[in-house]
Coordinates of C-alpha atoms and ligand atoms in Angstrom, one line a residue:
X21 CA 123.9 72.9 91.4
X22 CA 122.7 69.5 90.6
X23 CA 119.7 68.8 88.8
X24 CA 117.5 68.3 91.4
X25 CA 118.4 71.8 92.8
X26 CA 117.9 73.2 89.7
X27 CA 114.7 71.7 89.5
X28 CA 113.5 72.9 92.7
X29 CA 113.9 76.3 91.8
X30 CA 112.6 76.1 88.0
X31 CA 109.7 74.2 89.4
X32 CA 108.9 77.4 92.1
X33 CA 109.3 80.0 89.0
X34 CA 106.5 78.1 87.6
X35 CA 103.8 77.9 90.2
X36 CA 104.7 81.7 90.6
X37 CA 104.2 82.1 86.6
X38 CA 101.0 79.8 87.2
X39 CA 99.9 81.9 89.7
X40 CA 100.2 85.3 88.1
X41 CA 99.0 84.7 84.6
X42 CA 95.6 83.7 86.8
X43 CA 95.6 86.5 88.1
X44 CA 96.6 89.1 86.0
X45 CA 93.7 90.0 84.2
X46 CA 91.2 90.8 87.4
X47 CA 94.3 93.1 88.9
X48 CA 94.5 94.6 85.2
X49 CA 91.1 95.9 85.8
X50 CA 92.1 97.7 89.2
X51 CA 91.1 101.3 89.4
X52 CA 94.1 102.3 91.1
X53 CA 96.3 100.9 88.3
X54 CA 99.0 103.6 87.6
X55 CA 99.7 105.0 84.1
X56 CA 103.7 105.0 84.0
X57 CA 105.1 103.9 87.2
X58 CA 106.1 100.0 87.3
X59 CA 103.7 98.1 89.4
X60 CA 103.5 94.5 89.7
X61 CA 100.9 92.6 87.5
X62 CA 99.8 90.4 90.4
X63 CA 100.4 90.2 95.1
X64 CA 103.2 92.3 96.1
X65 CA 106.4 94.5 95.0
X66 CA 108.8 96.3 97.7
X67 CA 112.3 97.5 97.4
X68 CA 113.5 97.7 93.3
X69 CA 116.8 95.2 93.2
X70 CA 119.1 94.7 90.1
X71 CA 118.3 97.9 87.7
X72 CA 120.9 97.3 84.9
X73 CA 120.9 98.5 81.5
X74 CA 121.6 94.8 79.7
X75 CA 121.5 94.1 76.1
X76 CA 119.9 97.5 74.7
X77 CA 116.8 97.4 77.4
X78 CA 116.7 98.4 81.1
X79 CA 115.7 95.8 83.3
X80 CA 114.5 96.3 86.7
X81 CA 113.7 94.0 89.3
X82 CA 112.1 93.8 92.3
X83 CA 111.1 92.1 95.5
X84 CA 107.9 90.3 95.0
X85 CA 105.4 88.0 96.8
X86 CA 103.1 86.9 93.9
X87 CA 100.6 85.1 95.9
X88 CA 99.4 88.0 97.9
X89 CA 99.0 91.7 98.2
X90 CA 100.7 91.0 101.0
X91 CA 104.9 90.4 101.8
X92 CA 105.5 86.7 101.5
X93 CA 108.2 84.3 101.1
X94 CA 110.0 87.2 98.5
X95 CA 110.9 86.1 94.8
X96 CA 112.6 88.4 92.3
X97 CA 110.0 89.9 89.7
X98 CA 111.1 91.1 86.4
X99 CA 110.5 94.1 83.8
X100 CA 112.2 95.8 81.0
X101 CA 111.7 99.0 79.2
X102 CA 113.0 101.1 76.8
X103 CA 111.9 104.3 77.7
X104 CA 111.8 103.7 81.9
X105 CA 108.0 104.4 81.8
X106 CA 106.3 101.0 80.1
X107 CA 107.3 98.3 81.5
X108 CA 107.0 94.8 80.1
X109 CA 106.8 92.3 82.4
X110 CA 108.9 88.6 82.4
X111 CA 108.9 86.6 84.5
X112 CA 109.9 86.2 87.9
X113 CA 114.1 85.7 88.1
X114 CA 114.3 84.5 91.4
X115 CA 112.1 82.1 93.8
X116 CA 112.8 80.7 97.3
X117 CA 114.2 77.6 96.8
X118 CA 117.6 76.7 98.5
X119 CA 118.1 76.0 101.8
X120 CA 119.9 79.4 102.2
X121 CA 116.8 81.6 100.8
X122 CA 113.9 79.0 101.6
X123 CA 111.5 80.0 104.4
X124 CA 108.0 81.1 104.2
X125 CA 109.8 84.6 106.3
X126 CA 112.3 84.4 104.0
X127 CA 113.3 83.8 100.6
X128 CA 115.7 86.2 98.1
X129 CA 116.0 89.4 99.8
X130 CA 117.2 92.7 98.0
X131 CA 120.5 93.1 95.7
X132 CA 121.9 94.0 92.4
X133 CA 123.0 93.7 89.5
X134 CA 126.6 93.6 87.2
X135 CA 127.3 92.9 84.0
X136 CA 130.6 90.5 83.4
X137 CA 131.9 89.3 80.3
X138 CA 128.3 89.5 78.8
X139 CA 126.7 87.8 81.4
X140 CA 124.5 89.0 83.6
X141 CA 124.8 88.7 87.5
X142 CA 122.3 89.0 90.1
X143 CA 123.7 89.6 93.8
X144 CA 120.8 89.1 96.6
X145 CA 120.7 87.8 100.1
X146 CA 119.0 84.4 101.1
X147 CA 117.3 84.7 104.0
X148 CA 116.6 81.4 105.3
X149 CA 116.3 79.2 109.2
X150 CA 119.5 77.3 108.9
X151 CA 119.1 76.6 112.8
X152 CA 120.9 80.5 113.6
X153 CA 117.7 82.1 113.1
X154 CA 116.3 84.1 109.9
X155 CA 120.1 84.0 108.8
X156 CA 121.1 86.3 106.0
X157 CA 123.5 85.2 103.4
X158 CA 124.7 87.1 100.5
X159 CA 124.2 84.8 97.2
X160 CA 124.9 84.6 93.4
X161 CA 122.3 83.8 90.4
X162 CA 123.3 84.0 86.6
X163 CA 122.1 84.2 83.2
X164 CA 123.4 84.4 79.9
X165 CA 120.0 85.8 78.0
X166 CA 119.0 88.2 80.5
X167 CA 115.9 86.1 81.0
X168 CA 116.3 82.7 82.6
X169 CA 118.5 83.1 85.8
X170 CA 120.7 79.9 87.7
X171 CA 121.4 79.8 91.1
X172 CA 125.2 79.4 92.0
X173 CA 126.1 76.2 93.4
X174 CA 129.1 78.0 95.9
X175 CA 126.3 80.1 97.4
X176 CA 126.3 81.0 99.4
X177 CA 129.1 83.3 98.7
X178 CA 129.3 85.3 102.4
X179 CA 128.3 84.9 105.5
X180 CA 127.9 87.0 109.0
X181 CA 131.3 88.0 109.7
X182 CA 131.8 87.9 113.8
X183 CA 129.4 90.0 115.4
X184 CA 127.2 90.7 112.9
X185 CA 123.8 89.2 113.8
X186 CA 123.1 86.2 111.4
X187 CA 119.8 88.5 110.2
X188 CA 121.8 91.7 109.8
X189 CA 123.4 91.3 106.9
X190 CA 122.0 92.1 103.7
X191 CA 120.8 93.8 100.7
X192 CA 124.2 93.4 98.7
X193 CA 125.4 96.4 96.1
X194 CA 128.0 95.2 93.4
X195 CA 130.3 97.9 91.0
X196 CA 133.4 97.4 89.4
X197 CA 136.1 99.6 89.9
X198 CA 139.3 99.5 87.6
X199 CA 139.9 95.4 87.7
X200 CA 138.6 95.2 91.5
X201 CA 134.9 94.3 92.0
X202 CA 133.3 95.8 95.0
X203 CA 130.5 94.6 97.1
X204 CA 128.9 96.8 99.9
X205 CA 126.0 95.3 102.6
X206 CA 124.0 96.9 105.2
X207 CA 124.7 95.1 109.0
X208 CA 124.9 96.0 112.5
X209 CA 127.2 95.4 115.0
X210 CA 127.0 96.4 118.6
X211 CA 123.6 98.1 117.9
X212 CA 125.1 100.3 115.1
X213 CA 124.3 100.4 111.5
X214 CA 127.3 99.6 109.5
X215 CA 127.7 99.7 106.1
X216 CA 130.6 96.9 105.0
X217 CA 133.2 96.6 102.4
X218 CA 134.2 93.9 100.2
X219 CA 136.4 92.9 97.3
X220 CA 137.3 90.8 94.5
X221 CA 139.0 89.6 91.7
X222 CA 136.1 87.6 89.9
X223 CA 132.6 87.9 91.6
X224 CA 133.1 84.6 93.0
X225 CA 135.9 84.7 95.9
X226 CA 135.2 87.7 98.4
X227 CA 137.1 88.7 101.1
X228 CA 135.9 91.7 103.9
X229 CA 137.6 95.2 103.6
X230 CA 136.8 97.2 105.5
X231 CA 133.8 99.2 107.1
X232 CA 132.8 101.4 104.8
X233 CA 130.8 103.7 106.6
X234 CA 129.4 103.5 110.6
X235 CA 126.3 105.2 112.2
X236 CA 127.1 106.8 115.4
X237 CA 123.7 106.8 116.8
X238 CA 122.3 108.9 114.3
X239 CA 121.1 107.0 112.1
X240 CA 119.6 104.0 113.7
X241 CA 120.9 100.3 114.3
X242 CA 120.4 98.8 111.0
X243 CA 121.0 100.1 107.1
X244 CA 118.9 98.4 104.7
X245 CA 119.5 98.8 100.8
X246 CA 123.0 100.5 100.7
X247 CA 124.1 101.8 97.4
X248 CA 127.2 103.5 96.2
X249 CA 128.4 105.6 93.2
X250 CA 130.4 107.7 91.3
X251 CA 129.3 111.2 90.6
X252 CA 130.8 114.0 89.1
X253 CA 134.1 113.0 90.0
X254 CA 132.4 112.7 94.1
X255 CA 131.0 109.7 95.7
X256 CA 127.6 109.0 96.7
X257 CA 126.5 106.8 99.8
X258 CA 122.5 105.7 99.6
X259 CA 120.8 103.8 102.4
X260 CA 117.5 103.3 104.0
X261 CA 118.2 103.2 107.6
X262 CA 116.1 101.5 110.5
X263 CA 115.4 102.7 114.1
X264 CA 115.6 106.1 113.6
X265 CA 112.0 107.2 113.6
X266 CA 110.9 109.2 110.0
X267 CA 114.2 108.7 108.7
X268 CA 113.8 107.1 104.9
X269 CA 116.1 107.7 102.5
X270 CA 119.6 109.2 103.2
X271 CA 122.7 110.1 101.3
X272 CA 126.0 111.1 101.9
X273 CA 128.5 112.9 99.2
X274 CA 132.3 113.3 99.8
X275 CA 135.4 111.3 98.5
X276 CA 136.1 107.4 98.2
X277 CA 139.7 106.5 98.0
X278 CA 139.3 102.8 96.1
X279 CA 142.9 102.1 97.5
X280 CA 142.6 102.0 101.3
X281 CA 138.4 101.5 101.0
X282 CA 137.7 105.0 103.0
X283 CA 135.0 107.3 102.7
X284 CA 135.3 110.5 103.7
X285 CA 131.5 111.9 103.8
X286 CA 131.2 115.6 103.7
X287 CA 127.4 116.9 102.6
X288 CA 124.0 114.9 104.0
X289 CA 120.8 114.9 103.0
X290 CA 117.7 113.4 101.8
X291 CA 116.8 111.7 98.7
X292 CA 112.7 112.0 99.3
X293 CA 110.8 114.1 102.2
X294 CA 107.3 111.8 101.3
X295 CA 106.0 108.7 103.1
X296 CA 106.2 106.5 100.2
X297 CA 110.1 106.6 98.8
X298 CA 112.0 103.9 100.6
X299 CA 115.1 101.8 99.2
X300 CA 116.3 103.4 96.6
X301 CA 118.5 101.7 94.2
X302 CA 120.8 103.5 91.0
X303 CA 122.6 102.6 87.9
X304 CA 124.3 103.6 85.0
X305 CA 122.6 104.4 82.0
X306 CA 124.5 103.9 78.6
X307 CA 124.3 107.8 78.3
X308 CA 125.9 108.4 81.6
X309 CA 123.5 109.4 83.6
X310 CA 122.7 108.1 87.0
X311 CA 119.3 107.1 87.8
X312 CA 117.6 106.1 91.3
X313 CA 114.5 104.2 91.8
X314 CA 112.7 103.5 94.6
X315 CA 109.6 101.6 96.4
X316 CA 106.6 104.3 96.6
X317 CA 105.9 103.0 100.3
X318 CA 107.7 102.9 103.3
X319 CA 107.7 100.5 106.3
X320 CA 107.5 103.2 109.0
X321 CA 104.0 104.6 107.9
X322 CA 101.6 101.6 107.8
X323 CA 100.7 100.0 111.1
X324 CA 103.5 96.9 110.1
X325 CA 101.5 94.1 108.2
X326 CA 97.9 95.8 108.5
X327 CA 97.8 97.5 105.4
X328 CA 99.8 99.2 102.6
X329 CA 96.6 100.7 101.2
X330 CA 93.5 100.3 99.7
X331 CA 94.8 98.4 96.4
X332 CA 95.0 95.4 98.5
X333 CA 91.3 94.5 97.7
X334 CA 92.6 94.5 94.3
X335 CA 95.0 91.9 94.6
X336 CA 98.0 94.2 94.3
X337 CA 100.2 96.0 95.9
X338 CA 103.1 98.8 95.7
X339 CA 104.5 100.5 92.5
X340 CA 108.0 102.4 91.7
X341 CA 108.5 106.0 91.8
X342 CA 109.6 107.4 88.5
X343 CA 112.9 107.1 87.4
X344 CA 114.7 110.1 89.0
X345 CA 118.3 111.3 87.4
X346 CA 121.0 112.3 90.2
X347 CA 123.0 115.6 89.5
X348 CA 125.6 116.5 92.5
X349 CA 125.3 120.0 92.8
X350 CA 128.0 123.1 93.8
X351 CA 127.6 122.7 97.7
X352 CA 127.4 119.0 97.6
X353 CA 123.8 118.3 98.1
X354 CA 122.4 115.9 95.6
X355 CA 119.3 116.5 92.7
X356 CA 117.0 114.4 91.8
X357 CA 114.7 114.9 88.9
X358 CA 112.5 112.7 86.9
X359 CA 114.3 111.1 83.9
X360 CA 113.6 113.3 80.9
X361 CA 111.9 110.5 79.1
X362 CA 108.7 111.7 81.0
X363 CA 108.6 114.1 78.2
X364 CA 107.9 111.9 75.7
X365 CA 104.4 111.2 77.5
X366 CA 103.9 115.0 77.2
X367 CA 100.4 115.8 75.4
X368 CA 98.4 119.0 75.2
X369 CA 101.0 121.2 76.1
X370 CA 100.6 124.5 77.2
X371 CA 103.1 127.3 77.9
X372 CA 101.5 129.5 79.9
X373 CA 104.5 131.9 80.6
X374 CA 103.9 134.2 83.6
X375 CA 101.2 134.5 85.3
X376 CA 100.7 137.0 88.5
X377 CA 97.4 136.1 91.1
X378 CA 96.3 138.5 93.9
X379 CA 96.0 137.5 97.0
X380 CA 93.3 134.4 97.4
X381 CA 92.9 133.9 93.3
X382 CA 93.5 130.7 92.4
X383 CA 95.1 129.3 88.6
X384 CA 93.5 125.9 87.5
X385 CA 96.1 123.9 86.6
X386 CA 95.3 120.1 84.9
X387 CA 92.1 118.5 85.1
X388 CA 92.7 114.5 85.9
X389 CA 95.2 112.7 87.8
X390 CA 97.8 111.8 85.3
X391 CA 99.7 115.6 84.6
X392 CA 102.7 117.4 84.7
X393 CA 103.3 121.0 85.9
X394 CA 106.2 122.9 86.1
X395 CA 106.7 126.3 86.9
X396 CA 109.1 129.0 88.9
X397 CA 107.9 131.2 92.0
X398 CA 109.5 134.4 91.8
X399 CA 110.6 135.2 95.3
X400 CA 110.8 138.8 95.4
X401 CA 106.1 138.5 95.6
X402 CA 104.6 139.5 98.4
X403 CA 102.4 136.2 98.9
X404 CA 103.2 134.2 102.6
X405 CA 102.3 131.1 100.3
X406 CA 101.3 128.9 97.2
X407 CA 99.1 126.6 97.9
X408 CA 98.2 124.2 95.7
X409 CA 94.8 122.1 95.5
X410 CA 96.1 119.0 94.4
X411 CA 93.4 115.5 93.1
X412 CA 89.7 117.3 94.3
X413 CA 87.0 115.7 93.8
X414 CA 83.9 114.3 95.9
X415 CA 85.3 116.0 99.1
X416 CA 88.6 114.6 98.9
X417 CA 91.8 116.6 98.1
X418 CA 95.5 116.8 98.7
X419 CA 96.8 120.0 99.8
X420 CA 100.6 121.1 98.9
X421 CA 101.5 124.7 100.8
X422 CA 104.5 126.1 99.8
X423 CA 105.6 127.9 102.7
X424 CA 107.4 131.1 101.5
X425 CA 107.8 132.7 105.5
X426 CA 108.8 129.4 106.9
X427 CA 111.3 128.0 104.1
X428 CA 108.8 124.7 104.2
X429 CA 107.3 122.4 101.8
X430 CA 104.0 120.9 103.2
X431 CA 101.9 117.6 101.7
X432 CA 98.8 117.3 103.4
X433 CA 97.1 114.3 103.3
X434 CA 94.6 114.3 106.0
X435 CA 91.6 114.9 103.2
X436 CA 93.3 113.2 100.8
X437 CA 91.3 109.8 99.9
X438 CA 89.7 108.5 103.3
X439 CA 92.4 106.2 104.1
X440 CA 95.4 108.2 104.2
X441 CA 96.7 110.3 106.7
X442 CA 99.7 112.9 107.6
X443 CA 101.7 116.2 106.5
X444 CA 104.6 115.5 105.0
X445 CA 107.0 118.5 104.9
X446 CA 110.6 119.2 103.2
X447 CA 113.4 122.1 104.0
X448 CA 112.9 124.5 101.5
X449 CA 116.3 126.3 100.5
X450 CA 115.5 129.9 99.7
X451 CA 118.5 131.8 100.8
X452 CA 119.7 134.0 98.2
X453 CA 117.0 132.5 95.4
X454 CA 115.3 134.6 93.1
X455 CA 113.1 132.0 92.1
X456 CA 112.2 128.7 93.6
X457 CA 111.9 125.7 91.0
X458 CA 108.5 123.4 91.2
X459 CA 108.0 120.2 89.2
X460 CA 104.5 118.3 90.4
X461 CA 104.1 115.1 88.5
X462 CA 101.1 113.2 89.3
X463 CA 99.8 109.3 88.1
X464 CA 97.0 107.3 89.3
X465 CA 97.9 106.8 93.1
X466 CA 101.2 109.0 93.1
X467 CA 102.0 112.5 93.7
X468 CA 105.5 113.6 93.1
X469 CA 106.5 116.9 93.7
X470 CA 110.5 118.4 93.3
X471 CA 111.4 121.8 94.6
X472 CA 113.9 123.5 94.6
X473 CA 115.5 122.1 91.3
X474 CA 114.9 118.4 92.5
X475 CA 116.6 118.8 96.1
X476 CA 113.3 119.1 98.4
X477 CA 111.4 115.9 97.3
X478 CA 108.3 114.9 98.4
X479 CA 106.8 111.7 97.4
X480 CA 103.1 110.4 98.7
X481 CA 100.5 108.7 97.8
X482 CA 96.8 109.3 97.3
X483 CA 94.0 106.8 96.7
X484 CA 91.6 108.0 94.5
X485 CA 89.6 107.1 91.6
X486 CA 87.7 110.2 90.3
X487 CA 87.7 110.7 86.8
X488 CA 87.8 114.4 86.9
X489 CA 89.6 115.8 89.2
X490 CA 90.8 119.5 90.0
X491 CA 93.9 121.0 90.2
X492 CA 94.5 124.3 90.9
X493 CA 96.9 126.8 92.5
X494 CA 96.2 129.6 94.9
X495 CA 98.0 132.9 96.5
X496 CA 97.6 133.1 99.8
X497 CA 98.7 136.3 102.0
X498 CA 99.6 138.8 98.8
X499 CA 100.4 138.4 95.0
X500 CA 102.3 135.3 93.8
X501 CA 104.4 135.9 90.7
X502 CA 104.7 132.6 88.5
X503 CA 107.2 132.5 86.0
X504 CA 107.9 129.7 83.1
X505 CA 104.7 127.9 83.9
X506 CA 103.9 124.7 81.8
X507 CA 101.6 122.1 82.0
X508 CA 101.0 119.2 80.5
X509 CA 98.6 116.0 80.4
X510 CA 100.7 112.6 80.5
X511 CA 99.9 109.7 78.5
X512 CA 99.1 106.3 80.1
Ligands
DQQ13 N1 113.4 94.6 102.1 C1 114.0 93.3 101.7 C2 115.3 93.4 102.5 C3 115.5 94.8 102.7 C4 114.2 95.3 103.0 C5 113.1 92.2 102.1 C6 114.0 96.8 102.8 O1 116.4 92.8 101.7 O2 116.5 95.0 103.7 O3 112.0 92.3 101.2 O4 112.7 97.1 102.5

């Protein structure tokens, strides 16, 4: 890169910087302003890119239009933690400012994140008009503290391999296995998603695989976000695929044979139920454990470009999910489960043990918005349902029906807030059960509820402001036995 390049590029990290230290103070004072989930201090966040553990903090990035609550020319923000729940935020990593990732459309799409010989790697895709289009390249920025990141001056690394649409090609998802790097993107070809395979010897010199895994029709034209790991001795395939209506967040379990590049998929299913979990993107704690993040929104449930929600008047808009540990479980089917440093934020605890409610009496769980409930339904009661009365106040409320006849997990939102709308509903395994897990986490604007031990997700959110709101749980058509109930308040 020469130094007018590099210019170019350190000059757009400042206006961003310019832009949000303006700005952050009036967002600050947003109502909607969540209490643990990463949000971005000023305009815009989608899709989470690059989560690494780097140097004894977790850093995450993320897609970002600073200028707007509204999704702009996208830059790279930047947070770190040490606890995945407060976030300190650096600046922005990455701004448009090549001709490969330059265009008001444009800019530096989604990627990741690899640690090499200490320093630290960002893989993204520059989507830019070259003359071919909004042409999608995948590209390389570097840093050695973590902090300050330099384009690469090959980039871009790969291009649309023969037909592959020049904008079908992206969102880049880099691991090391033994001494071979791989590098997986999302593409179509012939009107079918495609997932493909590179490799390398050094990050820098890539050369295609093969294709690593192929929608027949079933899962739309076009996989955004791919991501891929190692779990419990299985393999995991993540994607977020387009065209194929409510479909969000998918995975895939089954074998990877590094050798020949195949993967042999057995078990499907999905991450998140909710409207608002799209993108997901993992990575290796230094513990072990594999955790997934995602954007707490999703393209297919806003009129496209209208509105994301009411934060916008803020000057703000989209947060994280929590943290969520994956677990592979017996049959294949994959867990997910909020990071056990949630605990931490734990205050006024109360173990409430059982509890057994006739038919229409209801249990108040939390007052507030920001709380924690966990408890068991013992499936041998006679009750049809649990419903749960989830964030009332002022005529507004979100309903959650746990649908004990029908095996089905319900999120109503028509009431919720005024501006949102729909049920969202999640397969409820009850086969065989005696009990049926239920976590329900709730911050400002999110509700996150896991059932079934983390493997009927449901993710939405609700727009409300109340101060004091109610919470409460009710048996509906005969008794409802509760066992290991907890609750919780959650710090900010
Ligand atoms: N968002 C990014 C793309 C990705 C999409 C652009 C998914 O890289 O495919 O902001 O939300």
């Amino acid at each position: 890169m020469n130094a007018a390049e590099a210019s170019r590029h350190a000059l757009r990290l400042a206006a961003a910087g310019r832009e949000i230290a303006e700005k952050r103070k009036a967002v600050a004072r947003s109502a909607f302003r969540q209490g643990f989930h990463l949000m971005p201090e000023t305009g815009w966040m989608n899709d989470p890119n690059g989560l690494i553990y780097f140097r004894g903090k977790y850093h995450f990035f993320y897609q970002f239009y600073p200028y707007a609550p509204r999704w702009g020319s996208m830059h790279w923000g930047h947070a770190v933690s040490d606890d995945l729940l407060r976030w300190e935020h650096l600046p922005p990593a990455l701004a448009p400012s090549e001709e490969y990732d330059d265009h008001p459309s444009g800019g530096c799409f989604s990627g990741s994140a690899i640690e090499h010989g200490g320093r630290l790697y960002l893989f993204y895709t520059g989507c830019a008009d070259r003359g071919r289009g909004m042409e999608q390249t995948q590209n390389l920025a570097f840093s050695d503290d973590g902090i300050h990141f330099e384009k690469y001056s090959g980039n871009p690394l790969l291009m649309a391999p023969e037909g592959v649409p020049p904008d079908s090609f992206r969102d880049p998802k880099v691991w090391r296995q033994g001494d071979t790097f791989f590098l997986i993107c999302g593409a179509s070809r012939a009107g079918r998603a495609q997932i493909l395979l590179y490799r390398s010897d050094d990050l820098l010199h890539w050369e295609f695989f093969r294709v690593l895994y192929e929608s027949r029709g079933e899962w739309g034209d076009m996989f955004e976000c791919p991501d891929f790991f190692e779990l419990q001795g299985s393999h995991v395939l993540v994607f977020s695929p387009m065209g194929c209506g409510e479909r969000k967040s998918v995975y895939l379990t089954g074998d990877f044979d590094a050798r020949t590049g195949k993967f042999f998929p057995k078990v499907t299913g999905e991450l998140d139920w909710g409207f608002q979990y799209y993108a997901p993107a993992s990575f290796l704690a230094p513990d072990g454990r594999r955790i997934l993040a995602a954007w707490a929104n999703g393209w297919q449930w806003m009129p496209f470009w209208k509105s994301f929600g009411p934060t916008e008047r803020d000057g703000w808009c989209g947060a994280f999910t929590l943290p969520r540990e994956a677990r592979l479980q017996k049959d294949g089917t994959l867990s997910l489960l909020p990071v056990r440093e949630l605990q931490q934020l734990r205050k006024n605890e109360a173990d409430l043990g059982e509890a057994v409610l006739s038919e229409g009496e209801s249990l108040p769980l939390r007052r507030g918005c920001r709380w924690d409930a966990e408890l068991a339904i013992d499936l041998s009661s006679p009750a049809s349902s649990a419903v749960f009365t989830l964030r009332s106040a002022n005529g507004n409320r979100t309903v959650l029906t746990v649908d004990l006849l029908q095996s089905e997990l319900r999120l109503d939102l028509t009431a919720s807030d005024g501006s949102s709308s729909g049920v969202a509903r999640a397969p409820l395994d009850l086969a065989g059960q005696d009990t049926l897990p239920l976590r329900l986490c709730s911050d400002r604007i999110s509700l996150e509820i896991f059932a079934g031990g983390g493997r009927s997700n449901i993710s939405c959110n609700v727009y409300t402001t109340a101060e004091n709101e109610e919470n409460f749980l009710t048996a509906e058509g005969g008794e409802l036995k509760l066992r290991d109930l907890r609750c919780a308040d959650l710090e900010a």
